[in-house]
Coordinates of C-alpha atoms and ligand atoms in Angstrom, one line a residue:
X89 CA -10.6 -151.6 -195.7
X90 CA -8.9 -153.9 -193.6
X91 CA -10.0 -157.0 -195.6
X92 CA -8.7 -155.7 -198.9
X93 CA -5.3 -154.5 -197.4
X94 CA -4.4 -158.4 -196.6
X95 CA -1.7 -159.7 -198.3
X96 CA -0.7 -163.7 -199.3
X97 CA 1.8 -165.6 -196.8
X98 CA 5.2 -164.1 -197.2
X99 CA 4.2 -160.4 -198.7
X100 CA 7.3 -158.0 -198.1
X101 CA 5.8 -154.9 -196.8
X102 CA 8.9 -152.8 -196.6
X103 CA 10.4 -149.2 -197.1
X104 CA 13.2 -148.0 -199.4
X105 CA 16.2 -145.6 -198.8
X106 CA 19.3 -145.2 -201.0
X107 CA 22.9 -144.4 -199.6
X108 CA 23.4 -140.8 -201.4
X109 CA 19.8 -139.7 -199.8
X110 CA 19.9 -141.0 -196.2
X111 CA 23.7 -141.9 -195.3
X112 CA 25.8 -138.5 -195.7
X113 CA 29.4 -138.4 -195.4
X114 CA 29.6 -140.2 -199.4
X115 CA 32.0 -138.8 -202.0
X116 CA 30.8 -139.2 -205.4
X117 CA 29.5 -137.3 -208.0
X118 CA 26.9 -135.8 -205.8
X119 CA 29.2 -134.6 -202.7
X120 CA 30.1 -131.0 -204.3
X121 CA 26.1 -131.2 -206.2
X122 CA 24.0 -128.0 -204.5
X123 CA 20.3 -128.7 -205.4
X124 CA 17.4 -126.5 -206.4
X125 CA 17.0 -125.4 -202.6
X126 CA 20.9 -124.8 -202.1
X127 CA 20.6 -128.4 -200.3
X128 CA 23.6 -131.1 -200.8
X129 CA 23.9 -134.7 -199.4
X130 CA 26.7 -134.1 -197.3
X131 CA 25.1 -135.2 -194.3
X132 CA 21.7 -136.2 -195.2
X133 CA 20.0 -137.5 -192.6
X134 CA 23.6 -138.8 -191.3
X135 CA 22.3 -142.4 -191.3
X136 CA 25.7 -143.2 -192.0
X137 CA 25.8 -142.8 -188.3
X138 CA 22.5 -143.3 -187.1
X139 CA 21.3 -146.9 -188.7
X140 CA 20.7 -148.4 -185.4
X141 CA 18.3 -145.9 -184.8
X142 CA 16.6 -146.3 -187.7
X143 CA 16.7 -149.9 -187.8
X144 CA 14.3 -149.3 -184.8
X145 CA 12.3 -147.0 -186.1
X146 CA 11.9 -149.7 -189.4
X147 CA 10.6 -151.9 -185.9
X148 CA 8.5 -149.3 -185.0
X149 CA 7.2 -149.3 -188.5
X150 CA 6.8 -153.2 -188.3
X151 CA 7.7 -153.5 -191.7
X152 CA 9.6 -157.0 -192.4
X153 CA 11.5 -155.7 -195.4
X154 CA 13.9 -153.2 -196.5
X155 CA 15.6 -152.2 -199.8
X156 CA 18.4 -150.3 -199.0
X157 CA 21.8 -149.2 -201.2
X158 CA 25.0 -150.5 -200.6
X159 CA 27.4 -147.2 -201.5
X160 CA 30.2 -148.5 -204.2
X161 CA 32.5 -145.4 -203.5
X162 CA 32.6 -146.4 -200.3
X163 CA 34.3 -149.8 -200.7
X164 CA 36.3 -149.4 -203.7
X165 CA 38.5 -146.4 -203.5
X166 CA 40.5 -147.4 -206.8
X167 CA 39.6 -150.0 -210.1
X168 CA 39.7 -153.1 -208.9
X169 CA 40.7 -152.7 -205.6
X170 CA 40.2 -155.2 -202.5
X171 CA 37.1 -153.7 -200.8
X172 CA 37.4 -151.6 -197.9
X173 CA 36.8 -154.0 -194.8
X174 CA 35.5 -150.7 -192.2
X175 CA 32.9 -149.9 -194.3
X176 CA 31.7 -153.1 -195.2
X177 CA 31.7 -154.5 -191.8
X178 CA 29.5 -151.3 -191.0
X179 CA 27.0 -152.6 -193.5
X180 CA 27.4 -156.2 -192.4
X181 CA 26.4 -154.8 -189.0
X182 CA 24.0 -153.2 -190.5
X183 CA 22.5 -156.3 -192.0
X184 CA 22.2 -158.2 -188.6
X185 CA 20.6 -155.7 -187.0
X186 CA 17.9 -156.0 -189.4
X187 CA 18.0 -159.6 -188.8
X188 CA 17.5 -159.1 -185.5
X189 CA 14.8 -156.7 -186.2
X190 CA 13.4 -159.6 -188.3
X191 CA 13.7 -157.5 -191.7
X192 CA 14.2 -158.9 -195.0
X193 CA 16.8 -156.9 -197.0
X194 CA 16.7 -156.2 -200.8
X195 CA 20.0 -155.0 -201.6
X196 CA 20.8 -152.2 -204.3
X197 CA 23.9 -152.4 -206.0
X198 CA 24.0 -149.1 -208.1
X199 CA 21.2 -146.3 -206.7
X200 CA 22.3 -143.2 -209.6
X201 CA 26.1 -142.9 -208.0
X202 CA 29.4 -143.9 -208.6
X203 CA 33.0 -144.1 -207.5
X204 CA 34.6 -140.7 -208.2
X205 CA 37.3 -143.1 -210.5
X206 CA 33.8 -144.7 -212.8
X207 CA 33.2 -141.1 -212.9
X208 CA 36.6 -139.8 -214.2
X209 CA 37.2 -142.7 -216.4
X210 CA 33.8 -141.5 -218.4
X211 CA 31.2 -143.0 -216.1
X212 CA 28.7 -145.3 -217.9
X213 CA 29.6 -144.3 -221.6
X214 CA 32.4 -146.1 -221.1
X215 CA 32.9 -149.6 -221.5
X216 CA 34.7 -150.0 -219.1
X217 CA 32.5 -149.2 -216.0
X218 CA 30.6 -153.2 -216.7
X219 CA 34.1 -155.2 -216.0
X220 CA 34.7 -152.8 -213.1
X221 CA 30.7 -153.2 -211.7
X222 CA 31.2 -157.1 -212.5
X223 CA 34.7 -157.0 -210.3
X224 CA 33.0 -154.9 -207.8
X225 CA 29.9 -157.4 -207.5
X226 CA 32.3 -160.6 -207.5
X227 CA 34.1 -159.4 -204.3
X228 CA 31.0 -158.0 -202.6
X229 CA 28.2 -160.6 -203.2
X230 CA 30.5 -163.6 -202.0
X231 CA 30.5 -161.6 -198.2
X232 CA 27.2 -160.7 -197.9
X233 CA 25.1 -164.0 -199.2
X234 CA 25.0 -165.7 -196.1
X235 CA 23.0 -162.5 -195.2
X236 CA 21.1 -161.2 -198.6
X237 CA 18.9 -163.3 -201.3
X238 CA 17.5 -160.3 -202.8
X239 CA 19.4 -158.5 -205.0
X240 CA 18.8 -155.3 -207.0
X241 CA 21.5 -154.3 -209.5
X242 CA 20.4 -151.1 -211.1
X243 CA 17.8 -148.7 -209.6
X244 CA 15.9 -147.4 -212.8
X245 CA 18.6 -147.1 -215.3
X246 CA 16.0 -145.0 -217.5
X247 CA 15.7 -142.5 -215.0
X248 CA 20.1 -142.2 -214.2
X249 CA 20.6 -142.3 -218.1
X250 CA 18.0 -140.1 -219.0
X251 CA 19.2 -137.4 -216.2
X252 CA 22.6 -137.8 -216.9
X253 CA 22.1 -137.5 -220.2
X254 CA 19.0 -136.5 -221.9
X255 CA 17.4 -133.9 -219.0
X256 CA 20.5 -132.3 -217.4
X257 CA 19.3 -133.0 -214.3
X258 CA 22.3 -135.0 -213.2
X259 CA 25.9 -134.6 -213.3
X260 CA 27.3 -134.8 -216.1
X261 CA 24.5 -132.4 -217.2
X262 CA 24.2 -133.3 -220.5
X263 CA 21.3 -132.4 -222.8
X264 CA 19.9 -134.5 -225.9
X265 CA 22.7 -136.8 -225.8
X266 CA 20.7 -139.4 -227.6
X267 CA 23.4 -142.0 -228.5
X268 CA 24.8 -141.4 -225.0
X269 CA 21.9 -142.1 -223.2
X270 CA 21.3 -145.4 -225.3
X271 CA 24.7 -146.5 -224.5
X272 CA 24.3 -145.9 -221.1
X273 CA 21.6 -148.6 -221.0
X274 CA 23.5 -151.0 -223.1
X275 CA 26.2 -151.2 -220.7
X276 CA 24.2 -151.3 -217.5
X277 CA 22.2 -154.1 -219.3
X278 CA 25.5 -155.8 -220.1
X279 CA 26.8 -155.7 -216.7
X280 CA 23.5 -156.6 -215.4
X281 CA 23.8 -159.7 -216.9
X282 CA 27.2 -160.8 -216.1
X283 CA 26.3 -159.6 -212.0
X284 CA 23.4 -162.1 -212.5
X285 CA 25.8 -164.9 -213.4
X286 CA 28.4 -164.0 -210.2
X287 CA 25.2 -163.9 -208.1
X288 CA 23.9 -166.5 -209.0
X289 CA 27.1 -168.7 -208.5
X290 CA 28.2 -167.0 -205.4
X291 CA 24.6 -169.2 -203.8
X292 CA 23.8 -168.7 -200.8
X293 CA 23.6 -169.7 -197.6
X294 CA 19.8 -170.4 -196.7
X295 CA 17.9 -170.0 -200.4
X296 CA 18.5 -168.8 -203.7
X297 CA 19.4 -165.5 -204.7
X298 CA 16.7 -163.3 -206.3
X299 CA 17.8 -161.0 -209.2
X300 CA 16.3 -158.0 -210.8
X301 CA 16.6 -154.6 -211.7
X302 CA 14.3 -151.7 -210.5
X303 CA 12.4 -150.2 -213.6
X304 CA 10.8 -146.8 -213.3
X305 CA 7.4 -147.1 -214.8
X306 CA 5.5 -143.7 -216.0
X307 CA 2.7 -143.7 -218.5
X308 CA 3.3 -140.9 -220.6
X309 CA -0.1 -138.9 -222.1
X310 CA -1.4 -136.1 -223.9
X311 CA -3.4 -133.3 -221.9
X312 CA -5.7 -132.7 -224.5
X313 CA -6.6 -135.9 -226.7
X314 CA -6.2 -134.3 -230.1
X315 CA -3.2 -132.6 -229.4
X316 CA -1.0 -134.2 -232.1
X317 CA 2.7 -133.1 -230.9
X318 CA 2.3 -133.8 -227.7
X319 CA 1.1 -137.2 -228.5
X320 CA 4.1 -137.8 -230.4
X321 CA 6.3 -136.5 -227.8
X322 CA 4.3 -138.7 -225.3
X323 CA 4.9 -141.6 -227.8
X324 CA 8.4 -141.4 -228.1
X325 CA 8.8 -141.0 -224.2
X326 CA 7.4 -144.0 -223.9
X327 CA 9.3 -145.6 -226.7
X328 CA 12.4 -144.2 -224.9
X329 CA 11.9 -144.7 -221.2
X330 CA 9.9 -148.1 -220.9
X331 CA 10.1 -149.9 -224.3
X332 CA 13.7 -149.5 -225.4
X333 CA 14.7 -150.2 -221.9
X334 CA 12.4 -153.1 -220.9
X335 CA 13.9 -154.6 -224.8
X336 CA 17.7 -154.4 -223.4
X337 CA 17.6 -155.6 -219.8
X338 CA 14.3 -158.6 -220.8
X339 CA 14.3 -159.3 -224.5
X340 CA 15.2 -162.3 -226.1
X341 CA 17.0 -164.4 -223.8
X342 CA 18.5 -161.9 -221.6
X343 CA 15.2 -162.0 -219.5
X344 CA 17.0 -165.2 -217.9
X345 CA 19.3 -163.0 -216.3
X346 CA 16.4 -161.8 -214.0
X347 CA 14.4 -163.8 -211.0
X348 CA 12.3 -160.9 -210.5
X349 CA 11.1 -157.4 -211.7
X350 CA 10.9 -154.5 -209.8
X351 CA 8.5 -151.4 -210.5
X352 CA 8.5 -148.1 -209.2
X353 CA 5.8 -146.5 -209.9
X354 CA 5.0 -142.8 -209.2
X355 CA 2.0 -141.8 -212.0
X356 CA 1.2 -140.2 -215.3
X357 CA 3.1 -137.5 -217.2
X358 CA 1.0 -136.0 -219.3
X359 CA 2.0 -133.2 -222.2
X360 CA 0.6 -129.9 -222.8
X361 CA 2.5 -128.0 -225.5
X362 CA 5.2 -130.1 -225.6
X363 CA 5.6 -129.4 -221.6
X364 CA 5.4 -132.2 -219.1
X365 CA 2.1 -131.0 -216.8
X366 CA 3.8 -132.3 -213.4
X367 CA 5.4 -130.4 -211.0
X368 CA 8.7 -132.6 -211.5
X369 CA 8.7 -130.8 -214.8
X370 CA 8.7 -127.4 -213.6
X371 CA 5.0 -127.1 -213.4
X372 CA 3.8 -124.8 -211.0
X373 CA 1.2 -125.9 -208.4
X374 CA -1.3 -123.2 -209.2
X375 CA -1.3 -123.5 -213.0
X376 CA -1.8 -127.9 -212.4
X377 CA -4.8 -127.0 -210.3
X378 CA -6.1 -124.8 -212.7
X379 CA -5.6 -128.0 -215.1
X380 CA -7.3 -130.2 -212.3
X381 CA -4.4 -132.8 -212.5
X382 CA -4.3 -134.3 -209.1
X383 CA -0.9 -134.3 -208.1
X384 CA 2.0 -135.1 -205.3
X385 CA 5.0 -132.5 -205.0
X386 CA 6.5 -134.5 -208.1
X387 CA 4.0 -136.3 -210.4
X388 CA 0.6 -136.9 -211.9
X389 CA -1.3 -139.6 -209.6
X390 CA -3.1 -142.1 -211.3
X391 CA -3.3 -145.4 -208.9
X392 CA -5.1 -147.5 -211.7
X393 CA -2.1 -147.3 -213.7
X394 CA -0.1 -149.8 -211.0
X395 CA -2.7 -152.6 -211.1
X396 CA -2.6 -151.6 -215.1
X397 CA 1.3 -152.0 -215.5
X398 CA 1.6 -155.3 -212.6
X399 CA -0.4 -157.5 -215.0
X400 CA 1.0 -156.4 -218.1
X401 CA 4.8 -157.0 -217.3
X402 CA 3.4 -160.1 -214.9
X403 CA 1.4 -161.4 -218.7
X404 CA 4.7 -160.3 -220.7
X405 CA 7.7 -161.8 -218.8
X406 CA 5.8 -164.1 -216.4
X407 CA 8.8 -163.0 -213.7
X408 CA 7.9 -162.2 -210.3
X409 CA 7.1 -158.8 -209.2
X410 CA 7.9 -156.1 -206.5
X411 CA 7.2 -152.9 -206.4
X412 CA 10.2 -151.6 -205.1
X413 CA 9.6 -148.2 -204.9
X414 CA 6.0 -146.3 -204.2
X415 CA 5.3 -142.7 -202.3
X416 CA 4.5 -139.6 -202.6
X417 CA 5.5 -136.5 -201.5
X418 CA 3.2 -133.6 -200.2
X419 CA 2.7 -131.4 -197.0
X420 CA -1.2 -133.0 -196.5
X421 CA -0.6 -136.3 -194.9
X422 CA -4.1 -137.0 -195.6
X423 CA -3.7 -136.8 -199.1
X424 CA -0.3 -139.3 -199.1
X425 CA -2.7 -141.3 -196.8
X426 CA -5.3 -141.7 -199.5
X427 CA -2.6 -142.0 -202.2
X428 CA -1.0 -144.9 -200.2
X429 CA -4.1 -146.9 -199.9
X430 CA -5.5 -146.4 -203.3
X431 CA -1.8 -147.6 -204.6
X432 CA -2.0 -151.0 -202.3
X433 CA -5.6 -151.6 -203.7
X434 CA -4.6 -152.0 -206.8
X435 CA -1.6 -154.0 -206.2
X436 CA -4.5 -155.9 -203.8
X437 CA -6.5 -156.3 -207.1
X438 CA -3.4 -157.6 -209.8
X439 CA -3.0 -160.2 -207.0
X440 CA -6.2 -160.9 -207.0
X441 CA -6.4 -161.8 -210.5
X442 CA -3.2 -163.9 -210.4
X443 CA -0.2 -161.1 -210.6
X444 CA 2.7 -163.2 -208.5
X445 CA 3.5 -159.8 -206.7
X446 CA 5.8 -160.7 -203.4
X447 CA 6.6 -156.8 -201.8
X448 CA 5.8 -153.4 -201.5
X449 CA 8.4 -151.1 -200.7
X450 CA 7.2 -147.7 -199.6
X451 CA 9.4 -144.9 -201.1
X452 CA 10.8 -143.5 -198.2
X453 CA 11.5 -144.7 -195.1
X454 CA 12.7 -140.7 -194.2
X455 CA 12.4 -137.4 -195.2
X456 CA 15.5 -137.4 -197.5
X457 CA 18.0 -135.4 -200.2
X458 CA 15.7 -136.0 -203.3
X459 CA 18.3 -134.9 -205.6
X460 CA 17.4 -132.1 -208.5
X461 CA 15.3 -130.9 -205.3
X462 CA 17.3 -131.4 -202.5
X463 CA 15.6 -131.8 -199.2
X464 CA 11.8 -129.8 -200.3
X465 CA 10.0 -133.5 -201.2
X466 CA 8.6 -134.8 -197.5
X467 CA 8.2 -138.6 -198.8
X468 CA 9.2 -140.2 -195.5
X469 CA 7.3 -142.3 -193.4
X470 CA 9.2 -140.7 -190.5
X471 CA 9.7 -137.3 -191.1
X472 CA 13.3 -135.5 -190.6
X473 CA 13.8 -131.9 -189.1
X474 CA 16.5 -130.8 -191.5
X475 CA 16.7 -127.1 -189.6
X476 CA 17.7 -128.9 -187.0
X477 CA 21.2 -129.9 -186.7
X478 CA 20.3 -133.2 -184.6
X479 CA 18.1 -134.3 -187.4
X480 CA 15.2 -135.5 -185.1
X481 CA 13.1 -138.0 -186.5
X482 CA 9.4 -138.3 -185.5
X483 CA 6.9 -140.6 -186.8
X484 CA 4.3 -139.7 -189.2
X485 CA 1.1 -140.1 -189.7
X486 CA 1.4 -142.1 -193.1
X487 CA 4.0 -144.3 -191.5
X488 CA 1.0 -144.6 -188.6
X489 CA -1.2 -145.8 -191.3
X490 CA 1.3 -147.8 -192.8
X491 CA 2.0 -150.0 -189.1
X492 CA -1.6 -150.6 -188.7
X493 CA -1.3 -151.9 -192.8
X494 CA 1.8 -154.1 -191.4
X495 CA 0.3 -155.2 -188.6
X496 CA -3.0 -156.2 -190.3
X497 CA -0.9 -158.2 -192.8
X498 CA 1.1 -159.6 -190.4
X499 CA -1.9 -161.6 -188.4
X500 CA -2.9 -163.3 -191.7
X501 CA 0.5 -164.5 -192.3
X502 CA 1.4 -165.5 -188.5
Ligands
FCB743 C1 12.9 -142.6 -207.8 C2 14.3 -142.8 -207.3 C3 14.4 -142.5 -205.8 C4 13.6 -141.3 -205.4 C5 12.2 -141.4 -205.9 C6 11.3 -140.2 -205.5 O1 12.9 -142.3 -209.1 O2 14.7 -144.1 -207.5 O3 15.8 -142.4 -205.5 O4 14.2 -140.1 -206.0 O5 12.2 -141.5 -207.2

């Protein structure tokens, strides 16, 4: 196994949190949210507090990358406003710990949350939240660029737009809000755009900045292959989610906005009288084993589907790749074991055959708030004891498995 699981000179193997799931203490449209378990994100896993701990247990990990969220409520209490020095000099601390550590950050600049004033002055509907990102961007990037090359603007604006929007899973709860969600991804693909230009001429110290967005990737199916409507539903998901998306952030000549493009991948939705058969959907685990879909806590596995979707956006945009964001999230550690290395096969296998894939991000680095379903999805490589008001961490098996990946990767490129 070994021998398959190298990876070329330079390969980021890292993990990926975002501020709203680990960091606690945030206000923005999630602070009064109370999830499916009656969980919220006041506190998290307080890594507002505790990022020097978990800086070492990334060390522990011996990852030497990590994608991580920088919290825009936090530094911009009003439109326009200078940025709040505390709270970026606790993220600039934050970053030099990690150099220390000897971990490459990927930065996130907008992780499904949003000043409480974005969110009052209509959120992403409104024009007006891309001058205010841009402004946000041109004060922030200029601070941190001695310190970050890799930067991610939006993480999966399908997935925030579509919630928001479309599945009522976010706030503003909306439902079938067709022209909204579309307009949502116009203007997140306009101030994509004019971020890449400020990042780009902010430089930076050491190299040049890498820019790209985070696209969620699902292949969408019918169960059963003659099933006509769900078909069509799962053709018009896909026409939705990836197509219409991947068109407004890479077509034409806006794909020169990007240096990179980052996947997260998760697996296959597939349809069964119009209903999604995943338990993300609302499926419940007993009916899906019935179905004999092989599944996490949240989606359809289906590891060939990441070599499948590497080549084709590596053959269509010719841009670099990461995948920024892979896990899964069950109580059997052997099965996220098996998951894990049937994922990094195939990513093994599209660079193999030519893919210029430069990271792997494991989705998460802890047990977190995962939204919708507030702390039930275990997806972290160190696991979290949320009963526990001292939120102990303790290392997994997975992120065991993971350090010897790391380590094995580590001796081919040192
Ligand atoms: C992705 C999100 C991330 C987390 C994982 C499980 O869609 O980017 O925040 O919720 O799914």
């Amino acid at each position: 196994m070994a021998g398959v699981l190298k990876f070329p000179d330079n390969f980021l193997l890292g993990t990926a949190t975002s501020p709203t799931q680990v960091e606690g203490h945030v206000v923005n449209e999630w602070t009064d949210y109370v999830a499916a378990d009656g969980g919220h994100c006041r506190m998290a896993c307080n890594h507002y507090h505790r990022y020097a701990e978990d800086v070492e247990w990334m060390a522990q990990l011996g990852v030497n990358a990590y994608r991580m969220g920088i919290e825009w409520s936090r530094l911009q209490s009003a439109p326009y406003a200078p940025l709040n020095q505390k709270e970026l000099e606790r993220y600039i601390d934050l970053l030099d710990q990690l150099k220390t550590a000897s971990i490459t950050p990927m930065v996130v600049l907008h992780h499904f949350s949003n000043p409480p004033w974005v969110t009052a002055g209509g959120g992403w509907l409104s024009p007006a939240a891309v001058p205010a990102f841009v402004d946000y961007t041109t004060k922030l990037v200029p601070t941190l660029k001695d310190r970050v090359w890799l930067w991610n603007t939006f993480n999966e604006p399908d997935t925030y737009a579509s919630l928001t929007y479309l599945l009522g899973g976010f706030p503003p709860f909306h439902k079938w809000h067709f022209m909204s969600y579309r307009k949502v991804i116009k203007h997140m693909a306009e101030a994509h755009m004019r971020a890449s230009r400020v990042i780009r001429s902010a430089g930076n110290g050491g190299r040049t900045p890498e820019i790209g967005i985070a696209k969620n990737w699902t292949f969408f199916g019918a169960f059963q292959k003659f099933a006509l409507w769900d078909q069509l539903l799962a053709g018009i998901s896909h026409h939705t989610f990836n197509r219409f998306v991947l068109k407004q952030f890479f077509g034409g000549r806006r794909r020169e906005a990007s240096t990179f493009l980052g996947v997260n991948y998760y697996g296959l939705a597939r349809f069964k009288n119009l209903q999604p058969t995943v338990p993300a959907g609302g499926a419940r685990p007993e009916q899906l084993a019935q179905l004999g879909v092989v599944c996490d806590d949240m989606f359809e596995r289906h590891p060939g589907g990441l070599g499948t979707v590497l080549r084709d956006f590596h053959r269509r945009y010719g841009l670099p790749l990461y995948v920024t964001e892979h896990g899964a999230a069950a109580a059997d550690e052997d099965f996220r074991i098996r998951d894990l290395t049937a994922h990094l096969r195939e990513l093994r296998g599209a660079i193999n055959d030519g893919v210029d894939a430069r990271g792997f991000f494991y989705w998460s680095l802890l047990d977190n708030f995962e939204w919708q379903f507030g702390y039930s999805k275990k997806f972290g490589l160190v696991s979290v004891d949320f009963s526990d008001g001292t939120l102990p961490r303790r290392m997994t098996r997975v992120g065991e498995f993971y350090r010897g990946i790391c380590r094995t990767a580590r001796e081919v490129t040192h």
